[in-house]
């Protein structure tokens, strides 16, 4: 595949899947609005918006990696620990802008190490990112902070505005999600680097032959993913004025995978984009919010989400079958 080639798409399958997900999301919203008391309350809608924004930004990061035929299981750990680092430094007297810059630098450093292990050492992405996730969480809980929950210093009104404020009546987390979505769309569709990511996901052997710098681009994918995780952490921390590292042990990473797969981004790489993430985020956000209002137990929620994820993986395997090149490359 030449570097200037357009990203591989399957318009009929992609459009059909996106349309189905969108229609299901609309029907689910109508049903919850009628059947669930408090679903349309301002408090619940704001909570839904915050959760959707965080889930969406994490999913954008995962999407970049999956399009390049990888996976990033460290997203939640990077998000929680990088923001915890910033908060801890701020509480120790650092200017909060400096603390945020150091937190972002930590997230990028983790991504570079992770990308190096995958691109140069050739460790399968699923194992490399899982191991890095455990290491990052260990650093966060054992070295960076002594508490699971760390509170943002007082009087940081400008930062809290990112999570609690609104512009033109639209909450700031949605603005952040929209800005990230637009920026990523332009990057993937309008730049050479974005097309290189599609090329690598389409056929990594051909990408090498045509001169695409495969290994540096793989590292770039994980840097973008970690940067999105950091921004999602900013939106979350600003909403509740704290960061809870216990979320690393939650099922949030599976929610992110649900968004990516149900939205229509195939695990075989080289297809999909921001539009898939938008429809997937709305559906999963509504589903999670509805189950919470229905007071469905955490165990049953996990059972339902796991079942949906397995179903989504089966559908992805049918819509995006493994080809000879995929089989030679091996699992992600």
Tab-separated table of C-alpha atoms in Angstrom:
chain	number	residue	atom	x	y	z
A	1	UNK	CA	0.000	0.000	0.000
A	2	UNK	CA	1.500	3.301	-1.047
A	3	UNK	CA	1.954	5.947	1.655
A	4	UNK	CA	-0.460	8.283	-0.093
A	5	UNK	CA	-3.226	5.699	-0.390
A	6	UNK	CA	-6.540	6.405	1.248
A	7	UNK	CA	-7.516	4.418	4.368
A	8	UNK	CA	-9.138	1.071	3.723
A	9	UNK	CA	-12.895	1.174	4.255
A	10	UNK	CA	-15.874	-1.047	3.646
A	11	UNK	CA	-18.620	1.476	3.249
A	12	UNK	CA	-21.517	-0.936	3.157
A	13	UNK	CA	-20.541	-2.925	6.259
A	14	UNK	CA	-19.244	0.093	8.195
A	15	UNK	CA	-22.284	2.249	7.416
A	16	UNK	CA	-24.711	-0.539	8.229
A	17	UNK	CA	-23.061	-1.275	11.549
A	18	UNK	CA	-22.904	2.397	12.499
A	19	UNK	CA	-26.541	2.877	11.531
A	20	UNK	CA	-27.653	-0.110	13.582
A	21	UNK	CA	-25.722	1.075	16.633
A	22	UNK	CA	-27.109	4.599	16.252
A	23	UNK	CA	-30.720	3.374	15.954
A	24	UNK	CA	-30.303	1.117	18.989
A	25	UNK	CA	-28.901	4.052	20.974
A	26	UNK	CA	-31.867	6.268	20.017
A	27	UNK	CA	-34.377	3.561	20.938
A	28	UNK	CA	-32.567	2.941	24.215
A	29	UNK	CA	-32.672	6.643	25.058
A	30	UNK	CA	-36.419	6.795	24.348
A	31	UNK	CA	-37.079	3.682	26.421
A	32	UNK	CA	-35.044	4.887	29.402
A	33	UNK	CA	-36.690	8.315	29.209
A	34	UNK	CA	-40.142	6.722	29.505
A	35	UNK	CA	-39.426	3.779	31.778
A	36	UNK	CA	-36.833	5.029	34.249
A	37	UNK	CA	-37.662	7.588	36.897
A	38	UNK	CA	-34.926	10.196	37.141
A	39	UNK	CA	-33.263	9.354	33.840
A	40	UNK	CA	-34.009	12.807	32.432
A	41	UNK	CA	-33.138	14.616	35.654
A	42	UNK	CA	-30.463	17.288	35.335
A	43	UNK	CA	-28.238	15.466	37.831
A	44	UNK	CA	-28.378	12.203	35.895
A	45	UNK	CA	-27.894	13.877	32.517
A	46	UNK	CA	-24.808	15.697	33.823
A	47	UNK	CA	-23.455	12.446	35.249
A	48	UNK	CA	-24.144	10.715	31.932
A	49	UNK	CA	-22.348	13.475	30.044
A	50	UNK	CA	-19.262	13.270	32.255
A	51	UNK	CA	-19.077	9.493	31.900
A	52	UNK	CA	-19.654	9.602	28.145
A	53	UNK	CA	-16.932	12.227	27.688
A	54	UNK	CA	-14.364	10.237	29.665
A	55	UNK	CA	-15.319	6.975	27.957
A	56	UNK	CA	-15.235	8.659	24.565
A	57	UNK	CA	-11.774	10.159	24.998
A	58	UNK	CA	-10.367	6.850	26.205
A	59	UNK	CA	-12.010	5.139	23.237
A	60	UNK	CA	-10.463	7.641	20.821
A	61	UNK	CA	-7.051	6.662	22.141
A	62	UNK	CA	-7.845	2.967	21.839
A	63	UNK	CA	-9.172	3.513	18.304
A	64	UNK	CA	-5.855	4.890	17.029
A	65	UNK	CA	-4.039	1.806	18.295
A	66	UNK	CA	-6.636	-0.681	17.021
A	67	UNK	CA	-6.674	0.932	13.569
A	68	UNK	CA	-2.921	0.258	13.524
A	69	UNK	CA	-3.682	-3.357	14.460
A	70	UNK	CA	-2.689	-3.127	18.107
A	71	UNK	CA	-4.379	-2.852	21.480
A	72	UNK	CA	-3.695	-0.788	24.603
A	73	UNK	CA	-4.757	-2.288	27.927
A	74	UNK	CA	-2.812	0.325	29.896
A	75	UNK	CA	-5.164	3.235	29.135
A	76	UNK	CA	-6.976	3.321	32.470
A	77	UNK	CA	-3.787	2.878	34.503
A	78	UNK	CA	-2.045	5.667	32.583
A	79	UNK	CA	-5.045	7.948	33.043
A	80	UNK	CA	-5.358	7.381	36.775
A	81	UNK	CA	-1.669	7.417	37.689
A	82	UNK	CA	-0.603	10.348	35.491
A	83	UNK	CA	-3.323	12.577	36.980
A	84	UNK	CA	-2.538	11.300	40.465
A	85	UNK	CA	1.073	12.312	39.903
A	86	UNK	CA	-0.024	15.809	38.882
A	87	UNK	CA	-2.278	16.157	41.921
A	88	UNK	CA	0.381	14.897	44.322
A	89	UNK	CA	2.951	17.313	42.904
A	90	UNK	CA	0.478	20.193	43.155
A	91	UNK	CA	-0.215	19.344	46.787
A	92	UNK	CA	3.542	19.399	47.391
A	93	UNK	CA	3.762	23.004	46.194
A	94	UNK	CA	4.323	22.789	42.434
A	95	UNK	CA	2.366	25.168	40.229
A	96	UNK	CA	-0.577	23.177	38.914
A	97	UNK	CA	0.307	23.921	35.288
A	98	UNK	CA	3.791	22.526	35.930
A	99	UNK	CA	2.312	19.517	37.715
A	100	UNK	CA	0.024	18.822	34.764
A	101	UNK	CA	2.949	19.084	32.347
A	102	UNK	CA	4.904	16.560	34.413
A	103	UNK	CA	1.905	14.242	34.524
A	104	UNK	CA	1.596	14.423	30.745
A	105	UNK	CA	5.344	13.792	30.406
A	106	UNK	CA	4.942	10.681	32.570
A	107	UNK	CA	2.109	9.415	30.328
A	108	UNK	CA	4.166	10.027	27.178
A	109	UNK	CA	7.241	8.336	28.679
A	110	UNK	CA	5.170	5.258	29.508
A	111	UNK	CA	3.840	5.227	25.939
A	112	UNK	CA	7.316	5.474	24.423
A	113	UNK	CA	8.572	2.556	26.532
A	114	UNK	CA	5.484	0.525	25.677
A	115	UNK	CA	5.729	1.329	21.979
A	116	UNK	CA	9.431	0.419	21.973
A	117	UNK	CA	8.672	-2.988	23.510
A	118	UNK	CA	6.036	-3.644	20.845
A	119	UNK	CA	7.783	-2.176	17.803
A	120	UNK	CA	11.441	-3.064	18.435
A	121	UNK	CA	11.438	-5.923	20.966
A	122	UNK	CA	8.353	-7.319	19.166
A	123	UNK	CA	6.428	-8.301	22.270
A	124	UNK	CA	2.746	-8.855	21.359
A	125	UNK	CA	0.805	-5.704	22.191
A	126	UNK	CA	-1.738	-7.436	24.396
A	127	UNK	CA	0.997	-8.743	26.717
A	128	UNK	CA	3.202	-5.661	26.637
A	129	UNK	CA	0.372	-3.271	27.492
A	130	UNK	CA	-1.007	-5.564	30.185
A	131	UNK	CA	2.405	-5.782	31.868
A	132	UNK	CA	2.987	-2.035	31.587
A	133	UNK	CA	-0.449	-1.405	33.081
A	134	UNK	CA	0.435	-3.455	36.150
A	135	UNK	CA	3.798	-1.678	36.499
A	136	UNK	CA	2.234	1.772	36.175
A	137	UNK	CA	-0.407	0.992	38.782
A	138	UNK	CA	2.280	-0.398	41.091
A	139	UNK	CA	4.273	2.811	40.727
A	140	UNK	CA	1.186	4.881	41.397
A	141	UNK	CA	0.091	3.027	44.498
A	142	UNK	CA	3.507	2.174	45.912
A	143	UNK	CA	5.707	5.142	44.953
A	144	UNK	CA	3.756	8.155	43.739
A	145	UNK	CA	0.896	8.246	46.257
A	146	UNK	CA	0.076	6.622	49.572
A	147	UNK	CA	-3.691	7.010	49.110
A	148	UNK	CA	-6.038	5.634	46.478
A	149	UNK	CA	-8.005	8.885	46.285
A	150	UNK	CA	-6.115	12.178	45.998
A	151	UNK	CA	-7.890	15.533	46.041
A	152	UNK	CA	-7.127	18.518	43.836
A	153	UNK	CA	-5.827	21.578	45.763
A	154	UNK	CA	-8.348	24.303	46.589
A	155	UNK	CA	-8.893	27.434	44.503
A	156	UNK	CA	-8.123	25.814	41.145
A	157	UNK	CA	-11.311	27.193	39.647
A	158	UNK	CA	-9.930	27.305	36.103
A	159	UNK	CA	-9.225	23.577	36.183
A	160	UNK	CA	-12.512	22.625	37.844
A	161	UNK	CA	-14.271	24.585	35.100
A	162	UNK	CA	-13.096	21.914	32.642
A	163	UNK	CA	-15.254	19.370	34.445
A	164	UNK	CA	-18.070	21.451	35.907
A	165	UNK	CA	-18.405	24.493	33.669
A	166	UNK	CA	-20.392	25.025	30.492
A	167	UNK	CA	-20.111	27.114	27.344
A	168	UNK	CA	-23.268	27.985	25.388
A	169	UNK	CA	-25.126	25.669	27.730
A	170	UNK	CA	-23.001	22.664	26.770
A	171	UNK	CA	-20.929	21.097	29.595
A	172	UNK	CA	-17.172	21.446	29.174
A	173	UNK	CA	-16.475	17.665	29.153
A	174	UNK	CA	-18.538	17.417	25.965
A	175	UNK	CA	-16.577	20.318	24.446
A	176	UNK	CA	-13.320	18.532	25.322
A	177	UNK	CA	-14.581	15.308	23.766
A	178	UNK	CA	-15.728	17.160	20.653
A	179	UNK	CA	-12.399	18.982	20.264
A	180	UNK	CA	-10.442	15.729	20.693
A	181	UNK	CA	-12.725	13.992	18.171
A	182	UNK	CA	-12.293	16.739	15.581
A	183	UNK	CA	-8.525	16.873	16.057
A	184	UNK	CA	-8.171	13.109	15.756
A	185	UNK	CA	-10.419	12.995	12.700
A	186	UNK	CA	-8.269	15.575	10.944
A	187	UNK	CA	-5.093	13.759	11.967
A	188	UNK	CA	-6.224	10.343	10.733
A	189	UNK	CA	-7.882	11.466	7.513
A	190	UNK	CA	-5.942	14.535	6.438
A	191	UNK	CA	-2.297	13.891	7.360
A	192	UNK	CA	0.367	11.566	6.066
A	193	UNK	CA	1.017	10.151	9.531
A	194	UNK	CA	-2.647	9.252	9.872
A	195	UNK	CA	-2.620	7.460	6.536
A	196	UNK	CA	0.523	5.624	7.617
A	197	UNK	CA	-1.376	4.247	10.629
A	198	UNK	CA	-4.095	2.941	8.310
A	199	UNK	CA	-1.430	1.490	6.040
A	200	UNK	CA	0.250	-0.366	8.903
A	201	UNK	CA	-3.086	-1.716	10.087
A	202	UNK	CA	-3.990	-2.771	6.556
A	203	UNK	CA	-0.785	-4.664	5.802
A	204	UNK	CA	2.350	-4.141	7.842
A	205	UNK	CA	4.602	-6.000	5.380
A	206	UNK	CA	3.500	-3.833	2.471
A	207	UNK	CA	3.856	-0.749	4.650
A	208	UNK	CA	7.528	-1.605	5.257
A	209	UNK	CA	8.166	-2.243	1.575
A	210	UNK	CA	6.655	1.094	0.553
A	211	UNK	CA	8.912	2.971	2.967
A	212	UNK	CA	6.554	3.752	5.836
A	213	UNK	CA	8.605	4.092	9.081
A	214	UNK	CA	6.627	1.330	10.756
A	215	UNK	CA	8.344	1.202	14.144
A	216	UNK	CA	8.301	4.947	14.880
A	217	UNK	CA	4.658	5.111	13.763
A	218	UNK	CA	3.755	2.281	16.146
A	219	UNK	CA	5.351	4.246	18.989
A	220	UNK	CA	3.405	7.328	17.865
A	221	UNK	CA	0.141	5.369	18.103
A	222	UNK	CA	0.750	4.635	21.767
A	223	UNK	CA	1.843	8.198	22.487
A	224	UNK	CA	-1.462	9.461	21.067
A	225	UNK	CA	-3.343	6.836	23.063
A	226	UNK	CA	-1.646	7.854	26.333
A	227	UNK	CA	-2.194	11.553	25.611
A	228	UNK	CA	-5.914	10.869	25.173
A	229	UNK	CA	-5.895	8.948	28.444
A	230	UNK	CA	-4.325	11.946	30.176
A	231	UNK	CA	-6.971	14.304	28.763
A	232	UNK	CA	-9.715	11.911	29.866
A	233	UNK	CA	-8.148	11.957	33.318
A	234	UNK	CA	-8.207	15.765	33.331
A	235	UNK	CA	-11.927	15.786	32.525
A	236	UNK	CA	-12.622	13.189	35.216
A	237	UNK	CA	-10.512	14.829	37.909
A	238	UNK	CA	-11.982	18.249	37.152
A	239	UNK	CA	-15.518	16.856	37.468
A	240	UNK	CA	-15.074	15.363	40.948
A	241	UNK	CA	-12.052	17.389	42.172
A	242	UNK	CA	-10.039	14.224	42.745
A	243	UNK	CA	-8.582	11.134	41.111
A	244	UNK	CA	-9.318	7.615	42.301
A	245	UNK	CA	-6.693	5.026	41.358
A	246	UNK	CA	-9.051	2.204	42.259
A	247	UNK	CA	-10.638	2.608	38.831
A	248	UNK	CA	-7.605	0.760	37.441
A	249	UNK	CA	-9.087	-2.425	38.901
A	250	UNK	CA	-12.533	-1.735	37.445
A	251	UNK	CA	-13.945	-3.014	34.163
A	252	UNK	CA	-13.547	0.369	32.462
A	253	UNK	CA	-11.032	-0.965	29.945
A	254	UNK	CA	-13.645	-3.488	28.772
A	255	UNK	CA	-16.150	-0.662	28.347
A	256	UNK	CA	-13.611	1.051	26.093
A	257	UNK	CA	-13.166	-2.105	24.036
A	258	UNK	CA	-16.951	-2.399	23.780
A	259	UNK	CA	-17.171	1.111	22.352
A	260	UNK	CA	-14.446	0.433	19.790
A	261	UNK	CA	-15.730	-2.930	18.604
A	262	UNK	CA	-19.460	-2.183	18.672
A	263	UNK	CA	-18.773	1.118	16.935
A	264	UNK	CA	-17.363	-0.815	14.001
A	265	UNK	CA	-13.562	-0.560	14.215
A	266	UNK	CA	-12.308	-4.000	13.239
A	267	UNK	CA	-9.585	-5.650	15.309
A	268	UNK	CA	-7.856	-6.680	12.087
A	269	UNK	CA	-6.860	-3.034	11.637
A	270	UNK	CA	-6.838	-0.566	8.789
A	271	UNK	CA	-10.486	0.541	9.001
A	272	UNK	CA	-12.814	2.677	11.047
A	273	UNK	CA	-12.505	6.135	12.494
A	274	UNK	CA	-13.882	8.788	14.815
A	275	UNK	CA	-17.475	8.393	13.639
A	276	UNK	CA	-17.456	4.793	14.862
A	277	UNK	CA	-16.321	5.946	18.289
A	278	UNK	CA	-19.078	8.558	18.522
A	279	UNK	CA	-21.917	6.091	17.950
A	280	UNK	CA	-20.320	3.413	20.110
A	281	UNK	CA	-19.755	5.837	22.992
A	282	UNK	CA	-23.385	6.994	22.989
A	283	UNK	CA	-24.711	3.420	23.052
A	284	UNK	CA	-22.431	2.105	25.787
A	285	UNK	CA	-22.799	5.295	27.846
A	286	UNK	CA	-26.583	4.968	27.779
A	287	UNK	CA	-26.442	1.261	28.581
A	288	UNK	CA	-24.179	1.756	31.602
A	289	UNK	CA	-26.239	4.669	32.886
A	290	UNK	CA	-29.486	2.743	32.535
A	291	UNK	CA	-28.135	-0.288	34.386
A	292	UNK	CA	-26.966	1.976	37.205
A	293	UNK	CA	-30.408	3.602	37.562
A	294	UNK	CA	-32.042	0.168	37.500
A	295	UNK	CA	-29.778	-0.686	40.437
A	296	UNK	CA	-28.465	-3.758	38.678
A	297	UNK	CA	-25.723	-5.285	40.788
A	298	UNK	CA	-22.106	-4.788	39.785
A	299	UNK	CA	-21.710	-8.533	39.235
A	300	UNK	CA	-24.693	-8.742	36.905
A	301	UNK	CA	-23.517	-5.629	35.044
A	302	UNK	CA	-20.147	-7.276	34.462
A	303	UNK	CA	-21.913	-10.429	33.247
A	304	UNK	CA	-24.016	-8.454	30.787
A	305	UNK	CA	-21.073	-6.386	29.537
A	306	UNK	CA	-18.907	-9.478	29.121
A	307	UNK	CA	-21.645	-11.171	27.133
A	308	UNK	CA	-22.073	-8.138	24.889
A	309	UNK	CA	-18.288	-7.923	24.413
A	310	UNK	CA	-18.107	-11.591	23.417
A	311	UNK	CA	-21.001	-11.093	21.001
A	312	UNK	CA	-19.250	-8.046	19.545
A	313	UNK	CA	-16.032	-10.023	19.068
A	314	UNK	CA	-17.935	-12.739	17.209
A	315	UNK	CA	-19.575	-10.145	14.959
A	316	UNK	CA	-16.196	-8.510	14.334
A	317	UNK	CA	-14.697	-11.878	13.375
A	318	UNK	CA	-17.522	-12.448	10.883
A	319	UNK	CA	-17.408	-8.967	9.362
A	320	UNK	CA	-13.612	-8.697	9.348
A	321	UNK	CA	-12.216	-12.205	8.778
A	322	UNK	CA	-8.516	-12.824	9.272
A	323	UNK	CA	-6.592	-12.925	6.011
A	324	UNK	CA	-3.281	-14.605	5.209
A	325	UNK	CA	-1.266	-11.532	6.154
A	326	UNK	CA	-3.100	-11.208	9.467
A	327	UNK	CA	-2.421	-14.831	10.317
A	328	UNK	CA	1.265	-14.470	9.500
A	329	UNK	CA	1.555	-11.399	11.689
A	330	UNK	CA	-0.001	-13.161	14.654
A	331	UNK	CA	-2.349	-12.004	17.354
A	332	UNK	CA	-2.299	-8.498	18.716
